[in-house]
mmCIF file of C-alpha atoms in Angstrom:
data_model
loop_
_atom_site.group_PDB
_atom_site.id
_atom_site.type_symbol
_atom_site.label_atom_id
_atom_site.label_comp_id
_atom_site.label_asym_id
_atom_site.label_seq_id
_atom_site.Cartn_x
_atom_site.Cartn_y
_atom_site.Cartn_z
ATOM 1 C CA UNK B 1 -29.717 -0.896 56.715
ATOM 2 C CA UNK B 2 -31.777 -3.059 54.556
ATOM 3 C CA UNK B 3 -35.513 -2.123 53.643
ATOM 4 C CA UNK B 4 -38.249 -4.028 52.992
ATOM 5 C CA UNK B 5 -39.692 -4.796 49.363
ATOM 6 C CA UNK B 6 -43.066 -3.266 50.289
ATOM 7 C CA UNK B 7 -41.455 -0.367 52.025
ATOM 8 C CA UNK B 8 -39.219 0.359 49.160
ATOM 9 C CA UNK B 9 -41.965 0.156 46.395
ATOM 10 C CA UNK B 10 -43.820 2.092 49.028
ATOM 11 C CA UNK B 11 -41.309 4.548 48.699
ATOM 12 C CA UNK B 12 -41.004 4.551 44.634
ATOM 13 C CA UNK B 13 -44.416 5.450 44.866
ATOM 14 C CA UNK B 14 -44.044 8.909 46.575
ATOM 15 C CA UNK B 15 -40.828 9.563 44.623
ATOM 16 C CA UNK B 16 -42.846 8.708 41.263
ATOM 17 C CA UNK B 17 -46.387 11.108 42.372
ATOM 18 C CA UNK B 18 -44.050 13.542 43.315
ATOM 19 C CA UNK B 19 -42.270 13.366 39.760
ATOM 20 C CA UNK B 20 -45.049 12.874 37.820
ATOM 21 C CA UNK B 21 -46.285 16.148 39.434
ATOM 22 C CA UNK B 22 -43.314 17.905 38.381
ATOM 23 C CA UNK B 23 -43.318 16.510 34.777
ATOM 24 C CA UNK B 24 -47.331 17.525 34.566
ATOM 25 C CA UNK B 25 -46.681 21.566 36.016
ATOM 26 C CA UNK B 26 -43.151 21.866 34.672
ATOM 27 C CA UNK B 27 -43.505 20.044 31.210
ATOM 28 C CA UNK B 28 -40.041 19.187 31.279
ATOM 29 C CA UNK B 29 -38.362 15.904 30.017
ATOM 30 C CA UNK B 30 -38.912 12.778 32.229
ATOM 31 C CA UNK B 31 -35.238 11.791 31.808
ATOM 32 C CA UNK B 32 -34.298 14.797 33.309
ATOM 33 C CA UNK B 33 -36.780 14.604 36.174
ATOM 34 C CA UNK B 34 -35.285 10.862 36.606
ATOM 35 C CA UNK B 35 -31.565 12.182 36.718
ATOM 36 C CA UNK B 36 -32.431 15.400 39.255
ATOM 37 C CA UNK B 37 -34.319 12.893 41.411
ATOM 38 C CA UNK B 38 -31.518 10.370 41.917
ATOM 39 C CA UNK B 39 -29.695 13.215 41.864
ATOM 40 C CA UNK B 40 -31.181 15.429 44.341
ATOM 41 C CA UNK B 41 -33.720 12.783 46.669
ATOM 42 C CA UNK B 42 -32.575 10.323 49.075
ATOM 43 C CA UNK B 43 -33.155 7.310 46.648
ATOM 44 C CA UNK B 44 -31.618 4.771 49.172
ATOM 45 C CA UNK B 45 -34.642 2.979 50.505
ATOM 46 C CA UNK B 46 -36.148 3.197 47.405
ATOM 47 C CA UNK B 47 -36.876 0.841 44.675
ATOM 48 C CA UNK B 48 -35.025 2.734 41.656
ATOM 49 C CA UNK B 49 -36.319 0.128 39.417
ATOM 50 C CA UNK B 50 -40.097 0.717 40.049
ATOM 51 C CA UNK B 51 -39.804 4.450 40.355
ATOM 52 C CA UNK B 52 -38.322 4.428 36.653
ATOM 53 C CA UNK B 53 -41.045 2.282 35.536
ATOM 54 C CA UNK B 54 -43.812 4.812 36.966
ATOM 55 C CA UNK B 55 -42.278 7.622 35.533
ATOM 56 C CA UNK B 56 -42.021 6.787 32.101
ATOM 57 C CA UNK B 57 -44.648 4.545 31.586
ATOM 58 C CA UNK B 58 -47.114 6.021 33.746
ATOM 59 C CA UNK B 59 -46.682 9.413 30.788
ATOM 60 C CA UNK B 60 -46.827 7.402 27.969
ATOM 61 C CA UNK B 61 -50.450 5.897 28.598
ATOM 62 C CA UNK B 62 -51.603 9.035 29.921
ATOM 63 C CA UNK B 63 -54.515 9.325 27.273
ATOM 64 C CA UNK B 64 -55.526 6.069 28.421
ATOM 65 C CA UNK B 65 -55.223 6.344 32.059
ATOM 66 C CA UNK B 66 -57.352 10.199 32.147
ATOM 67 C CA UNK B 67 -59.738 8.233 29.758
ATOM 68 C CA UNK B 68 -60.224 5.427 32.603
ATOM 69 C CA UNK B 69 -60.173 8.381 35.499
ATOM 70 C CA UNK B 70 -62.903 10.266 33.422
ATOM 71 C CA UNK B 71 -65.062 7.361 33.202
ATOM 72 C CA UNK B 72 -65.076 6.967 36.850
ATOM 73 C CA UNK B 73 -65.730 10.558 37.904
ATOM 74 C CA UNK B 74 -67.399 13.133 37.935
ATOM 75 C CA UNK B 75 -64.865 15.324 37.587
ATOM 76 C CA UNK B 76 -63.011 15.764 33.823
ATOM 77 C CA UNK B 77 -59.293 15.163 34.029
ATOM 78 C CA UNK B 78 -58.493 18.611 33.332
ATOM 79 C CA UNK B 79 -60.412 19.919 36.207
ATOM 80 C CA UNK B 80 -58.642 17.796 39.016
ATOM 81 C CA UNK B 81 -56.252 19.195 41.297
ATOM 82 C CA UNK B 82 -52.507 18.397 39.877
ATOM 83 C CA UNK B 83 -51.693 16.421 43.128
ATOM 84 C CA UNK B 84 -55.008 14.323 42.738
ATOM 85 C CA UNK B 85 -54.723 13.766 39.541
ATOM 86 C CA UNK B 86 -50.732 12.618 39.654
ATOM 87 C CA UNK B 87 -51.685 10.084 42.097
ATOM 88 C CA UNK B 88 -55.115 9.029 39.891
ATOM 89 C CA UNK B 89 -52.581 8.554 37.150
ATOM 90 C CA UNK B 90 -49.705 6.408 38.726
ATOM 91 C CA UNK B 91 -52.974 4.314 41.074
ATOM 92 C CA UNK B 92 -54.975 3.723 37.527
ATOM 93 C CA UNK B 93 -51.853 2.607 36.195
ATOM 94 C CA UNK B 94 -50.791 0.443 38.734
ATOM 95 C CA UNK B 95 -54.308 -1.548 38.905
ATOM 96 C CA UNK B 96 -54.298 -1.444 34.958
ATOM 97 C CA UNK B 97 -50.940 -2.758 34.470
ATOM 98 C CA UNK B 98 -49.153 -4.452 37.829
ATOM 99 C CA UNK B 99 -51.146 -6.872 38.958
ATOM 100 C CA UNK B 100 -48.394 -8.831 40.921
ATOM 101 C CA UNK B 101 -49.646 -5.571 43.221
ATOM 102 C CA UNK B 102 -53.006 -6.033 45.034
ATOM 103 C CA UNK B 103 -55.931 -4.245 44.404
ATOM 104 C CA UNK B 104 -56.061 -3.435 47.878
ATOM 105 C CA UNK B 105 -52.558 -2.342 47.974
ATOM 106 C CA UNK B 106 -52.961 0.354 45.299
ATOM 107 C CA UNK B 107 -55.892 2.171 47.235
ATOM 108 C CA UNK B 108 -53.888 2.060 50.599
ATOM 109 C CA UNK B 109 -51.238 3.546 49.158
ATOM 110 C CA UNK B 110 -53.159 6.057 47.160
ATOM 111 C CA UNK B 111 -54.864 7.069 49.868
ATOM 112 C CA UNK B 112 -51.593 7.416 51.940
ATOM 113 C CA UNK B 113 -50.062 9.443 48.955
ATOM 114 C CA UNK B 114 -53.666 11.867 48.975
ATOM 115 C CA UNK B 115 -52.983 12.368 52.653
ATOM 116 C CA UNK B 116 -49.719 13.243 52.696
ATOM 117 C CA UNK B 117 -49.823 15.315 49.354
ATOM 118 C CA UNK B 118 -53.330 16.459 48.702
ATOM 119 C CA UNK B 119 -56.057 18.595 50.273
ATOM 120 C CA UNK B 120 -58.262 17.446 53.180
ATOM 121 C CA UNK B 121 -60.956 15.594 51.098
ATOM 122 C CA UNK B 122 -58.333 14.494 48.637
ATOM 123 C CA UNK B 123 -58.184 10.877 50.098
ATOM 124 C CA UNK B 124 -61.716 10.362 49.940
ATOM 125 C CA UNK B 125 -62.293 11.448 46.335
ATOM 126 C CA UNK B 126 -59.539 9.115 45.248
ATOM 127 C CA UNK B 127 -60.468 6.285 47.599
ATOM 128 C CA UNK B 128 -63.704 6.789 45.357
ATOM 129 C CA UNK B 129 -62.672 6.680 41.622
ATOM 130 C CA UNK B 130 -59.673 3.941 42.596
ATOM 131 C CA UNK B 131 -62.779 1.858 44.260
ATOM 132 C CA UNK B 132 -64.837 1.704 40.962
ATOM 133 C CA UNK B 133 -61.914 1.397 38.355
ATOM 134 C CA UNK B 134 -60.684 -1.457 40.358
ATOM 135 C CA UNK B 135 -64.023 -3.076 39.905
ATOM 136 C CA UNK B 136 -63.681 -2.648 36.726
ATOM 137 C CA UNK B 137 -59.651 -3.429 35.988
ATOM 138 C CA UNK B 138 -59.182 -6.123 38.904
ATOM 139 C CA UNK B 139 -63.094 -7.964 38.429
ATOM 140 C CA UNK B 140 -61.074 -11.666 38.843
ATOM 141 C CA UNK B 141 -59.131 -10.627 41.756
ATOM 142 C CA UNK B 142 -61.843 -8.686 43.708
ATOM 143 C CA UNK B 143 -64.175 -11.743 43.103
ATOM 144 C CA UNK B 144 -61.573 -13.727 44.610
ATOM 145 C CA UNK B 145 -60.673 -16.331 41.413
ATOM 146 C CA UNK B 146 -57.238 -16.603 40.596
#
């Protein structure tokens, strides 16, 4: 059964916020994490090529990405819920360093992610900070010039 590119990256996405929790409450080594996913998760229908690339690069500009998140809330990175702020992290990423995805994408997803993960406001706080740092990381696309 074959599965769509969107659907698999879709799927990446979950496996990599779900990770990127784990590496964030567990502090162990994202290699690891990597193997006892593909080890342990139905990786099938997902893209195993994107998930790697969220999981390690997504830790290595952390500084950068709680910076950005900080910037564009009022909330310090250290206070956010560890499910809000692993999505915030792979989302900020993603508009700061994929931009063959969407802006619009992103958010959706993000907001999917906060819904499925997070608490009941969740969604709304990160449909909030991912609507002002794409303003700020995606200006050309939003404004529509390519």
């Amino acid at each position: 059964m074959s599965v769509s590119i969107a659907k698999a990256r879709s799927n990446a996405r979950k496996k990599a916020a779900q990770a990127l929790y784990q590496w964030h409450m567990s502090g162990n080594d994202l290699a690891e994490i990597e193997i006892q996913f593909h080890q342990e998760q139905n990786m099938e229908k997902v893209d195993v090529d994107f998930f790697h690339k969220l999981l390690h690069n997504v830790p290595a500009e952390v500084s950068v990405l709680d910076e950005l998140i900080a910037q564009h809330s009022d909330r310090k990175a250290n206070e956010l819920d560890p499910v809000e702020q692993a999505i915030l992290r792979l989302s900020c990423y993603e508009l700061k360093a994929c931009i063959d995805v969407p802006w619009k994408v992103v958010i959706s997803e993000s907001i999917t992610l906060a819904k499925m993960f997070g608490s009941d406001k969740s969604h709304a706080f990160i449909n909030g900070v991912l609507d002002k740092l794409a303003k700020e990381l995606r200006k050309v696309e939003i404004a529509g010039k390519y």
